Coordinates of C-alpha atoms in Angstrom, one line a residue:
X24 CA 33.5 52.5 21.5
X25 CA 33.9 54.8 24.7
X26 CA 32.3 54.2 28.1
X27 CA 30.0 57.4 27.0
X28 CA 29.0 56.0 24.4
X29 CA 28.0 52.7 25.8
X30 CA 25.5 54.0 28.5
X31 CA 23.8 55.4 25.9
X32 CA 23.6 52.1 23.7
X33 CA 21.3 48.9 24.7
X34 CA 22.7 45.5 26.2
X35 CA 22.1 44.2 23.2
X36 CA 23.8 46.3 21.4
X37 CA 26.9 46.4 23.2
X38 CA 26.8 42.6 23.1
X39 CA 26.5 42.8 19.2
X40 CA 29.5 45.2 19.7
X41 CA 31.9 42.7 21.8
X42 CA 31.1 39.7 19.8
X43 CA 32.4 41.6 16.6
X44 CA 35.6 42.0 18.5
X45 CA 35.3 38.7 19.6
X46 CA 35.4 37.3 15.7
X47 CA 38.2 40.0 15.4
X48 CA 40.2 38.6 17.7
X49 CA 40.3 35.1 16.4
X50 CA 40.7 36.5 13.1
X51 CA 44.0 38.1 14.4
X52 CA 45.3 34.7 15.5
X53 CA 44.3 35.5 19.2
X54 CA 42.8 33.0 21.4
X55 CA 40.0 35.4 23.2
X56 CA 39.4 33.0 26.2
X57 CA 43.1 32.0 26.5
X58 CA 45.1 29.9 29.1
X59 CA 47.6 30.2 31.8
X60 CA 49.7 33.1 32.4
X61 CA 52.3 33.0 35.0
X62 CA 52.6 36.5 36.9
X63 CA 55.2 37.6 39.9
X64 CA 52.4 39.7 41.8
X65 CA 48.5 40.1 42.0
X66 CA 47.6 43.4 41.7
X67 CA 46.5 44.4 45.4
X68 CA 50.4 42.6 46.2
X69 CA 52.1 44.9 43.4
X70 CA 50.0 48.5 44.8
X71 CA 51.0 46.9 48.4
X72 CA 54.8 46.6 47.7
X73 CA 55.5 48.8 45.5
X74 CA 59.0 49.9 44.0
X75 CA 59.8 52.1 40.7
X76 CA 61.6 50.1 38.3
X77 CA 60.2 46.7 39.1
X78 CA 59.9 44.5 36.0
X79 CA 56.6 42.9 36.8
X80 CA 53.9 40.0 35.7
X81 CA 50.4 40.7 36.4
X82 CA 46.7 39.6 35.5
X83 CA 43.3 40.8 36.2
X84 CA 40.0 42.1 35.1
X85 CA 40.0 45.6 33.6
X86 CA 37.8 47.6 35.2
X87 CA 38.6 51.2 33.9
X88 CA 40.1 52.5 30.7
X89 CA 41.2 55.7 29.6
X90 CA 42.3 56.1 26.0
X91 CA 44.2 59.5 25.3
X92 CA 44.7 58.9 21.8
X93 CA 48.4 58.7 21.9
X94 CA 48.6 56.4 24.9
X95 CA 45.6 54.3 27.8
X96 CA 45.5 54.4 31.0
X97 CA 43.6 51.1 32.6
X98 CA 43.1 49.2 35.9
X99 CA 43.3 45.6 36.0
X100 CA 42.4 43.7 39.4
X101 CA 40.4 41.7 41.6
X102 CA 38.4 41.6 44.7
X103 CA 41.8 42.0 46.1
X104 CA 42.3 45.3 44.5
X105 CA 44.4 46.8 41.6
X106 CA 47.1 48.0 39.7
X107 CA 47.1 50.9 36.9
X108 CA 48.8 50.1 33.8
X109 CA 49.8 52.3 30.7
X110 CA 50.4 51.9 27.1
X111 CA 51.7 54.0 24.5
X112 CA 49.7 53.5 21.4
X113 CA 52.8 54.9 18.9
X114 CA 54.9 52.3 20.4
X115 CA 52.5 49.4 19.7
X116 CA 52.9 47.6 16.2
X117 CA 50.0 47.9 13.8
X118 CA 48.7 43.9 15.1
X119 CA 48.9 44.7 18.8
X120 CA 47.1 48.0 18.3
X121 CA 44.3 46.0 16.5
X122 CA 44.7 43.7 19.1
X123 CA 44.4 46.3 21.5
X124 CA 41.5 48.1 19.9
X125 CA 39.6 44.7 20.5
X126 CA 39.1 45.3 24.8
X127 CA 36.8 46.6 27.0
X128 CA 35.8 47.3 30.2
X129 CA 35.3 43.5 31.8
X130 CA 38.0 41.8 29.7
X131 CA 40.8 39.6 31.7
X132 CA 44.1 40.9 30.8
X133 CA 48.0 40.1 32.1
X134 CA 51.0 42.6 31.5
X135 CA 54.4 42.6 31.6
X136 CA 56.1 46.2 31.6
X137 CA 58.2 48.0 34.1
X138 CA 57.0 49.8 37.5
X139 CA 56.6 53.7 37.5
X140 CA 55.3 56.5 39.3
X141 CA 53.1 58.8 37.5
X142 CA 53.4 62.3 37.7
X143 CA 50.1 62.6 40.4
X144 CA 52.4 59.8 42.3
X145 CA 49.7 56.9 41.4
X146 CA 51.7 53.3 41.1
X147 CA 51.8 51.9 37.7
X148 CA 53.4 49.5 35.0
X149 CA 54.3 50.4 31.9
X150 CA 53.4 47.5 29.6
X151 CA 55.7 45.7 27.2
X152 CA 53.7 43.1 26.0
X153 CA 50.0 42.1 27.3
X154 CA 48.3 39.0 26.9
X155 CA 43.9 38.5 26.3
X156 CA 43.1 36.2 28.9
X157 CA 39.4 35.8 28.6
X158 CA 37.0 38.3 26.5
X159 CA 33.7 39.4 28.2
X160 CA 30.7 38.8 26.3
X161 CA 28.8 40.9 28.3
X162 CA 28.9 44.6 29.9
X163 CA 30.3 45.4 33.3
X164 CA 27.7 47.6 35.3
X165 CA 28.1 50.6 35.2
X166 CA 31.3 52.7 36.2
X167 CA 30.1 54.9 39.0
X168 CA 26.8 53.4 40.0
X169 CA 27.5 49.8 40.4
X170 CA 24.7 47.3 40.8
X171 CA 22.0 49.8 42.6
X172 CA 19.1 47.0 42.2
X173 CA 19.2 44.8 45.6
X174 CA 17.9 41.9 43.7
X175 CA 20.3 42.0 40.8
X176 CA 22.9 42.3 43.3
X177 CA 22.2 38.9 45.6
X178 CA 20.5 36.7 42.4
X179 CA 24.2 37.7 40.4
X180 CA 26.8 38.3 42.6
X181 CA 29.6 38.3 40.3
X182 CA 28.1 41.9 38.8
X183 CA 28.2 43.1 42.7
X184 CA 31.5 42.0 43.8
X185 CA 33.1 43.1 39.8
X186 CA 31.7 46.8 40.6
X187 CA 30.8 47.6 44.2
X188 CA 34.6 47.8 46.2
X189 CA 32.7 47.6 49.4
X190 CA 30.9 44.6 49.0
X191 CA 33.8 42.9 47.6
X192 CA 35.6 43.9 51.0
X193 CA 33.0 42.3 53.8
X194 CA 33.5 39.1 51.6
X195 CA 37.6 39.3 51.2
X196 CA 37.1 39.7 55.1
X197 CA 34.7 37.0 55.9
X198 CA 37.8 34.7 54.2
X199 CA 40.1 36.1 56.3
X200 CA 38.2 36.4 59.2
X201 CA 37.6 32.1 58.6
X202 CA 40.9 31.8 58.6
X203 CA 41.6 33.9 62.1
X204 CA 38.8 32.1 63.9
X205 CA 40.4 28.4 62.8
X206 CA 44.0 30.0 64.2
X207 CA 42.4 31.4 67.4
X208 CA 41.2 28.2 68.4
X209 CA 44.0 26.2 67.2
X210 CA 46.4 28.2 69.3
X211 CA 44.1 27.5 72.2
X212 CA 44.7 23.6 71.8
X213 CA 41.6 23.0 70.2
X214 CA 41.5 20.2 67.3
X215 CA 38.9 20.8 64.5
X216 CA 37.0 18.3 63.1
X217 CA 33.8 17.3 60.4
X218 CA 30.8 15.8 61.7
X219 CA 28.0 14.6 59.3
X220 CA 25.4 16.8 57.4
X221 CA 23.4 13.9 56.5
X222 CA 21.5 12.1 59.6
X223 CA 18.5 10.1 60.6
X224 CA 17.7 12.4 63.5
X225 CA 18.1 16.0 63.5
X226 CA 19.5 16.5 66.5
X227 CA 20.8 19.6 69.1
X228 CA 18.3 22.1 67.9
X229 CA 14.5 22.5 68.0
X230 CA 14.2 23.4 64.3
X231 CA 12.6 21.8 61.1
X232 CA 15.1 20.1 59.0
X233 CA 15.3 19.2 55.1
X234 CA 14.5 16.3 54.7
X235 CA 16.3 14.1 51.8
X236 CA 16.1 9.8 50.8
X237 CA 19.4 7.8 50.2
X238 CA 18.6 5.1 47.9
X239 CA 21.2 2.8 48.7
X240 CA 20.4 2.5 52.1
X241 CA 16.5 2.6 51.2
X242 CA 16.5 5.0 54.3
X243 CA 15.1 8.5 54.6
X244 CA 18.0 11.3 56.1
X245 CA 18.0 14.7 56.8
X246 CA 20.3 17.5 56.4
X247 CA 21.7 18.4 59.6
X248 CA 20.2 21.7 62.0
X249 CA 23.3 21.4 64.2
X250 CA 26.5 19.3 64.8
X251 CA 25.9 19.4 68.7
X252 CA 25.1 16.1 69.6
X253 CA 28.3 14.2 67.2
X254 CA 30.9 16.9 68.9
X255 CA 29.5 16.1 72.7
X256 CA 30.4 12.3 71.3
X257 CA 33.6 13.0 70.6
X258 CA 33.9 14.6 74.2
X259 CA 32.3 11.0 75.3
X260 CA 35.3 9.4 72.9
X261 CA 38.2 11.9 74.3
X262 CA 38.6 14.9 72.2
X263 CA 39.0 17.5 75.1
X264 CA 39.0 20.6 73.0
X265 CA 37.1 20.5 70.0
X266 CA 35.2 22.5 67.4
X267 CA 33.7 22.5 63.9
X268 CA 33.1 25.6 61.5
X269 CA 30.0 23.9 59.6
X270 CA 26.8 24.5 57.5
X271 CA 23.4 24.0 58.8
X272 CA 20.7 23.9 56.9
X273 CA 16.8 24.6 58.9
X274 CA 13.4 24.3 56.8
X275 CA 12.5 27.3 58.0
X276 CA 11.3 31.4 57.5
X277 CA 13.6 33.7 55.6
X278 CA 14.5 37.3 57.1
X279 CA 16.8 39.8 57.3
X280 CA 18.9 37.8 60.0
X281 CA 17.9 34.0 58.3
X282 CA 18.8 32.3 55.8
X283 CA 17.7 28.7 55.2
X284 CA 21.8 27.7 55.1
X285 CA 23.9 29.4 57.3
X286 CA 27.4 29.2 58.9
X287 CA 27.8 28.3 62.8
X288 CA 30.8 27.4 65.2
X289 CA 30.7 25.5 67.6
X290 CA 32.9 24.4 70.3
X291 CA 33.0 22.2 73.3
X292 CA 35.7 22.2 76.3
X293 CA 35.9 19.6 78.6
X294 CA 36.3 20.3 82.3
X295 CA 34.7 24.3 81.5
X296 CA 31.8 26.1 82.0
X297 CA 29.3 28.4 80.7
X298 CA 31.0 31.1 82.0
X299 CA 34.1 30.2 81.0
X300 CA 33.1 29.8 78.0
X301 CA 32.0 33.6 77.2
X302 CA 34.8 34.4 78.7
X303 CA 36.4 33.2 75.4
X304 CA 34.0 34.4 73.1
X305 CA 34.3 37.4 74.8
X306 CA 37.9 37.4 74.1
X307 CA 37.0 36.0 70.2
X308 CA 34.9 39.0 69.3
X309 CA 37.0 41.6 69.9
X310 CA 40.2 40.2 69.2
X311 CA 38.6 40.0 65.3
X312 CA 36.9 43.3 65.8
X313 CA 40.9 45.0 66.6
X314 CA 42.3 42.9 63.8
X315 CA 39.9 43.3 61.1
X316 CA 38.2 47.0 62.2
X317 CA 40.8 48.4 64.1
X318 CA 38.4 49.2 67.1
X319 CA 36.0 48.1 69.3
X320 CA 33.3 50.9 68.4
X321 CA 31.4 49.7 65.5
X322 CA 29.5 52.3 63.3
X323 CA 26.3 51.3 61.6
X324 CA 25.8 53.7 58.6
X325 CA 22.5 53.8 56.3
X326 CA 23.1 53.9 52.6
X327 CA 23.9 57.8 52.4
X328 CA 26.8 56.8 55.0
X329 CA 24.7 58.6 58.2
X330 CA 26.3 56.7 61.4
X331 CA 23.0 54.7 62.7
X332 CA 24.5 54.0 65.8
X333 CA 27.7 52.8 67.3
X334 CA 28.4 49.5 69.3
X335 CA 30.8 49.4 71.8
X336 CA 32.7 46.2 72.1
X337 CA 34.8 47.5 75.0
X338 CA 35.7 44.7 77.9
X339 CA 34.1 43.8 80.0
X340 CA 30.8 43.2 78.3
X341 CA 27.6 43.2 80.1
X342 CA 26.1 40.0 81.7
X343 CA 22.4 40.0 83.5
X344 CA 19.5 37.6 84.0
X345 CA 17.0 36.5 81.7
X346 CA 14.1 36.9 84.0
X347 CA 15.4 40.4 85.6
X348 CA 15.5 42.1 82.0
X349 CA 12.3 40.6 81.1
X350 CA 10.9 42.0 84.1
X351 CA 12.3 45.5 83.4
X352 CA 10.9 44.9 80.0
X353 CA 7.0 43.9 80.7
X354 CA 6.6 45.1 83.5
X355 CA 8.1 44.2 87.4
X356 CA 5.2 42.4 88.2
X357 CA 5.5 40.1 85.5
X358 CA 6.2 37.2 86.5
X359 CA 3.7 37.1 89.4
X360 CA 1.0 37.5 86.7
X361 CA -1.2 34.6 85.8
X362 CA -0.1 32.6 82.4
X363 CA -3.8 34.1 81.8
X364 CA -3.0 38.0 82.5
X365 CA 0.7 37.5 81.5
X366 CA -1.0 36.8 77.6
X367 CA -3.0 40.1 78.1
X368 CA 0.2 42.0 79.6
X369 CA 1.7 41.0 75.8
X370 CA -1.3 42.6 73.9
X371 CA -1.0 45.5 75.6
X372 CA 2.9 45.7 75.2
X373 CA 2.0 44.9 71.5
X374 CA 3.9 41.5 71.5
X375 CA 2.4 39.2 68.7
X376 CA 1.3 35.6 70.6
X377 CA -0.5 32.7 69.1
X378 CA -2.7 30.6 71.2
X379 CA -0.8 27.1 70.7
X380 CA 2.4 28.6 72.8
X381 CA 3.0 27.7 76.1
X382 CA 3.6 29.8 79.0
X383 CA 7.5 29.6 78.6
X384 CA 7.0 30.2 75.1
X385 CA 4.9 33.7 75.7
X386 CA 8.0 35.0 78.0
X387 CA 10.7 34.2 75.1
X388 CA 8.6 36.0 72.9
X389 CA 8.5 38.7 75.0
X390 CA 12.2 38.7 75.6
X391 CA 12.8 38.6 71.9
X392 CA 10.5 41.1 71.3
X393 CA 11.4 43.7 73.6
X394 CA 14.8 42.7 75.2
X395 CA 16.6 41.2 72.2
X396 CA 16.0 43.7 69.4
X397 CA 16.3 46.4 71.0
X398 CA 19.8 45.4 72.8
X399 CA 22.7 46.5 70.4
X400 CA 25.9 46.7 72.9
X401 CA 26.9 43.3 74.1
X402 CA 25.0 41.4 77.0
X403 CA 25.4 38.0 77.9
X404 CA 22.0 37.0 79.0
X405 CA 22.3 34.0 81.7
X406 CA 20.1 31.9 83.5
X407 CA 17.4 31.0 80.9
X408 CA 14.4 28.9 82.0
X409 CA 15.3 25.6 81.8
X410 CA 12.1 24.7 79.7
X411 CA 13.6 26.6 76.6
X412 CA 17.2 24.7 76.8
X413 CA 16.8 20.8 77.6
X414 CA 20.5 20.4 76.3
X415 CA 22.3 22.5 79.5
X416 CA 23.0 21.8 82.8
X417 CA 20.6 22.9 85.5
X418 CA 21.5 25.8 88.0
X419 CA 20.7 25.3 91.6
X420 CA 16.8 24.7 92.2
X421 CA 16.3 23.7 88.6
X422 CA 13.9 26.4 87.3
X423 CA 16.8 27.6 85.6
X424 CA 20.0 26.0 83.1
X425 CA 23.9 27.4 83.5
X426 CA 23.8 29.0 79.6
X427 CA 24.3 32.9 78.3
X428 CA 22.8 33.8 74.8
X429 CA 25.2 37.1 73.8
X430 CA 23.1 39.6 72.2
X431 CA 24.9 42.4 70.0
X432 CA 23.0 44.6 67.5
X433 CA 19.3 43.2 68.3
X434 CA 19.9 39.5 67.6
X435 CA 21.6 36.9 69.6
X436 CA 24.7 35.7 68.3
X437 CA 25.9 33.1 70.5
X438 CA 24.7 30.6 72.7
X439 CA 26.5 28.7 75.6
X440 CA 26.1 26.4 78.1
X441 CA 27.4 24.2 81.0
X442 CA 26.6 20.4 79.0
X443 CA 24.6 18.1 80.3
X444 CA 26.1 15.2 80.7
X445 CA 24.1 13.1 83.3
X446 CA 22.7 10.7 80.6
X447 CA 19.1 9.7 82.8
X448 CA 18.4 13.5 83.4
X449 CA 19.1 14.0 79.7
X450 CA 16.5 11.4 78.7
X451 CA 13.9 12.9 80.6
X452 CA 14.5 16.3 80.0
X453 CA 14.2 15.3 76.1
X454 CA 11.3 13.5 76.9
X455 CA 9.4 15.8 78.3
X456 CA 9.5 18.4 76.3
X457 CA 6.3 21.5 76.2
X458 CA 5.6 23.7 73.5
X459 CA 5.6 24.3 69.4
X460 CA 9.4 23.5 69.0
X461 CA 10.6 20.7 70.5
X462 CA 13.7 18.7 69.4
X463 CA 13.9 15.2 68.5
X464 CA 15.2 12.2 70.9
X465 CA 18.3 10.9 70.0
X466 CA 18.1 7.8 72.0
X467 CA 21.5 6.4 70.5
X468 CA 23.1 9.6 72.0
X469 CA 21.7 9.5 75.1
X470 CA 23.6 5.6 75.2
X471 CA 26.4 7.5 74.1
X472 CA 26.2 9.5 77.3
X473 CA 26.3 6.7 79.6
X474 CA 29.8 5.8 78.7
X475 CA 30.9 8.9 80.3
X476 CA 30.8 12.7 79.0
X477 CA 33.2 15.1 81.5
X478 CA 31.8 18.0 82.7
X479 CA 32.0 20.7 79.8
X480 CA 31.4 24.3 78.1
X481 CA 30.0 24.5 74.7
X482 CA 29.4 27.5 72.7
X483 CA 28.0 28.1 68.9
X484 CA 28.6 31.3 67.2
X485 CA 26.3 32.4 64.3
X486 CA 29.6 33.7 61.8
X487 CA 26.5 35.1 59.2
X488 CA 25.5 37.2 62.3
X489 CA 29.0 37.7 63.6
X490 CA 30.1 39.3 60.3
X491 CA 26.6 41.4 59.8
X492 CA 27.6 43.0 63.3
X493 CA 31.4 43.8 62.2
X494 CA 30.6 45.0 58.5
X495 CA 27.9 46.9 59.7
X496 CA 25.6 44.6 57.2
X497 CA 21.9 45.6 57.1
X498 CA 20.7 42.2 56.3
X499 CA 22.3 39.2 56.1
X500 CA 22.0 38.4 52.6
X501 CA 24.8 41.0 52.4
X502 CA 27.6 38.6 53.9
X503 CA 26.1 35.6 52.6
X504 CA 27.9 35.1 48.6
X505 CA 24.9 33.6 47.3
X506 CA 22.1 33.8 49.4
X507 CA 19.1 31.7 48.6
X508 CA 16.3 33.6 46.8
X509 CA 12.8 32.4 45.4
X510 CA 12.8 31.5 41.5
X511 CA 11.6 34.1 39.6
X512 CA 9.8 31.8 36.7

């Protein structure tokens, strides 16, 4: 059947279809789900180093055929990309053109031929012998429109990343980009490690965790909101440089920029600071911005490919106070308003408030509101009231802790701060705690503390945000493979 056919024809139908060549395939002596098949290149290496007159072994999916009676033209490949391969048809006995007869668009195929050039200079293998690797029960979507339906495409990712190149690509780079982040901080003398996702107290975050049972221990747990408080142990044990790429999980809203499990960094340095510290994220962001975008301007395109706007990455980024852009925000009287009038500055400035948050709550909002999302070049925004961060040193006069939060492309994307590390002004500070999110007292690590931490920076990095900024991702359900989504029974 040909591909114009098939759009015309129902899933069902085309299932019906494939299953018949399924039971012809077996009836030919093939094994339609097969086994290993040992190749000399993947596709995207073969295209990559090509040379006529190469005998070759290759495997993947094919995703295009073109049958020209006498001979076909197909791709096989991967998320990595792929080859084109030809066949002549009068050169096929009469069992491997039955044989043949049997695939579609979908199937998992390896070749063995000889490289060539076509005559329109497009790299290709001429097949000798082909092998069915696995037979696809089920349709590809469709050639030139892909998965359109944003539903179908996060609930079935597969169908995404088997038709839409570009997707495929953010998630072939997040890998990569993994990989880069790991060798960055390795070359820096920094030593990963694993801390636990399971823990009695959810710890170095106000956030609301899972919450789980182990029955051998008859004890309840939680799944972790942050590794913060383990790594500033290890600090306490004599890891100097360290830093974890982990999963947090936090019981809380979904968005465009949240997903209930997400992937953070973080690392500690003993003996740094704050600023220090975004010093090297600095450094971090547009290092993988060169290597993986080959700039440091950014575009942000809408779905017709119209540039949205452009971040600029370019050193040295922007650094200002919290309460100065807050102030240039709401008003420069703002903060010698009463808590009172400062509530009725935000209805008029249309900033949503609820009556429960305190006054250090209604200025974040307001910051987040009108600072934050509408920020999209890089700023690192320091000297946060020290009511919002009881986990950071205090700066001189103690209104204010030594932290940035980096905001790129209206959200923040990394945190950092000078550690506190005296263990009796830790207590308190955790102890006396104001507002609607508070985090949990971990007395065990405050006794951890007293044995000693050194004087450190500490930075987490939000890599789902990080990636959504350098792919130019709307949402982050885009850079996420398999985003969590409500059941639809």
């Amino acid at each position: 059947m040909s591909e114009t056919a098939q759009t015309h024809s129902t899933e069902a139908e085309l299932i019906a279809v494939r299953r018949e060549k399924l039971g012809k395939l077996r009836e030919l002596g093939v094994d339609p789900f097969g086994s290993a098949f040992e190749t000399t290149h993947t596709p995207a290496e073969l295209r990559a180093n090509f040379g006529e007159g190469m005998a070759v072994k290759v495997a993947g999916r094919i995703t295009g055929l073109r049958n020209m009676g006498k001979s076909c033209f197909f791709h096989v490949g991967d998320v990595l990309g792929g080859i084109q391969g030809y066949i002549s048809i009068k050169e096929l006995t009469p069992e491997n053109l039955a044989i043949f007869e049997c695939l579609d668009r979908g199937d998992w195929l390896g070749i063995e031929g000889e490289t060539f050039l076509t005559r329109t200079g497009e790299p290709s293998v001429k097949v000798s012998k082909f092998t069915v690797l696995s037979k696809s029960l089920r349709p590809m979507p469709d050639k030139w429109h892909g998965v359109a339906d944003r539903e179908i495409k996060y609930r079935k990712r597969h169908l995404d990343l088997m038709s839409n190149e570009e997707s495929a690509a953010i998630f072939v780079m997040r890998s990569r980009m993994l990989a880069e982040i790991r060798a960055f901080f390795h070359e820096r003398g920094y030593l990963e490690v694993e801390t636990p996702m399971l823990q009695d107290i959810p710890g170095g975050a106000a956030a609301r965790p899972f919450e789980t049972f182990h029955n051998a221990l008859g004890m309840p747990l939680t799944l972790r909101i942050a590794p913060e408080l383990f790594l500033k142990r290890l600090l306490v044990g004599g890891f100097t440089k360290v830093f974890e790429l982990n999963r947090n999980f936090r019981n809380e809203g979904i968005s465009r920029r949240h997903n209930p499990e997400f992937t953070m960094l973080e690392a500690y340095q003993a003996f740094a600071d704050f600023e220090i510290m975004a010093d090297l994220v600095e450094s971090l962001i547009c290092h993988l911005a060169e290597k993986f975008c080959g700039t440091l301007q950014i575009e942000h395109k809408d779905e017709e490919g119209n540039v949205l706007r452009t971040i600029n990455l370019a050193r040295p980024w922007k650094r200002a106070d919290y309460s100065e852009l807050v102030a240039e925000a709401a008003g420069a009287d703002f903060f010698t308003l009463s808590a009172e009038v400062r509530r009725q500055r935000c209805e008029q400035l249309g900033v949503q408030i609820s009556k429960e948050m305190e006054d250090h709550e209604v200025i974040q909002q307001v910051f987040e509101k009108l600072v934050e999302e509408k920020s999209f070049d890089p700023c690192f925004v320091t000297r946060v009231s020290s009511q919002l961060v009881p986990l950071a040193k205090l700066s001189p006069g103690g209104k204010t802790v030594e932290v940035y939060e980096l905001i790129i492309n209206g959200q923040e994307i990394s945190p950092g701060y000078s550690e506190l590390n005296d263990p009796d002004v830790q207590r308190e500070r955790l102890e006396h705690q104001s507002g609607e999110e508070t985090q949990k007292v971990d007395y065990d690590f405050i006794e951890t503390l007293e044995h000693g931490m050194p004087p450190a920076g500490g930075i987490g990095i939000g890599i789902d945000r990080l990636i959504m900024m350098l792919a130019g991702a709307p949402t982050i359900r885009d850079v996420v493979l398999f985003p969590l989504l409500k059941r639809k029974d």
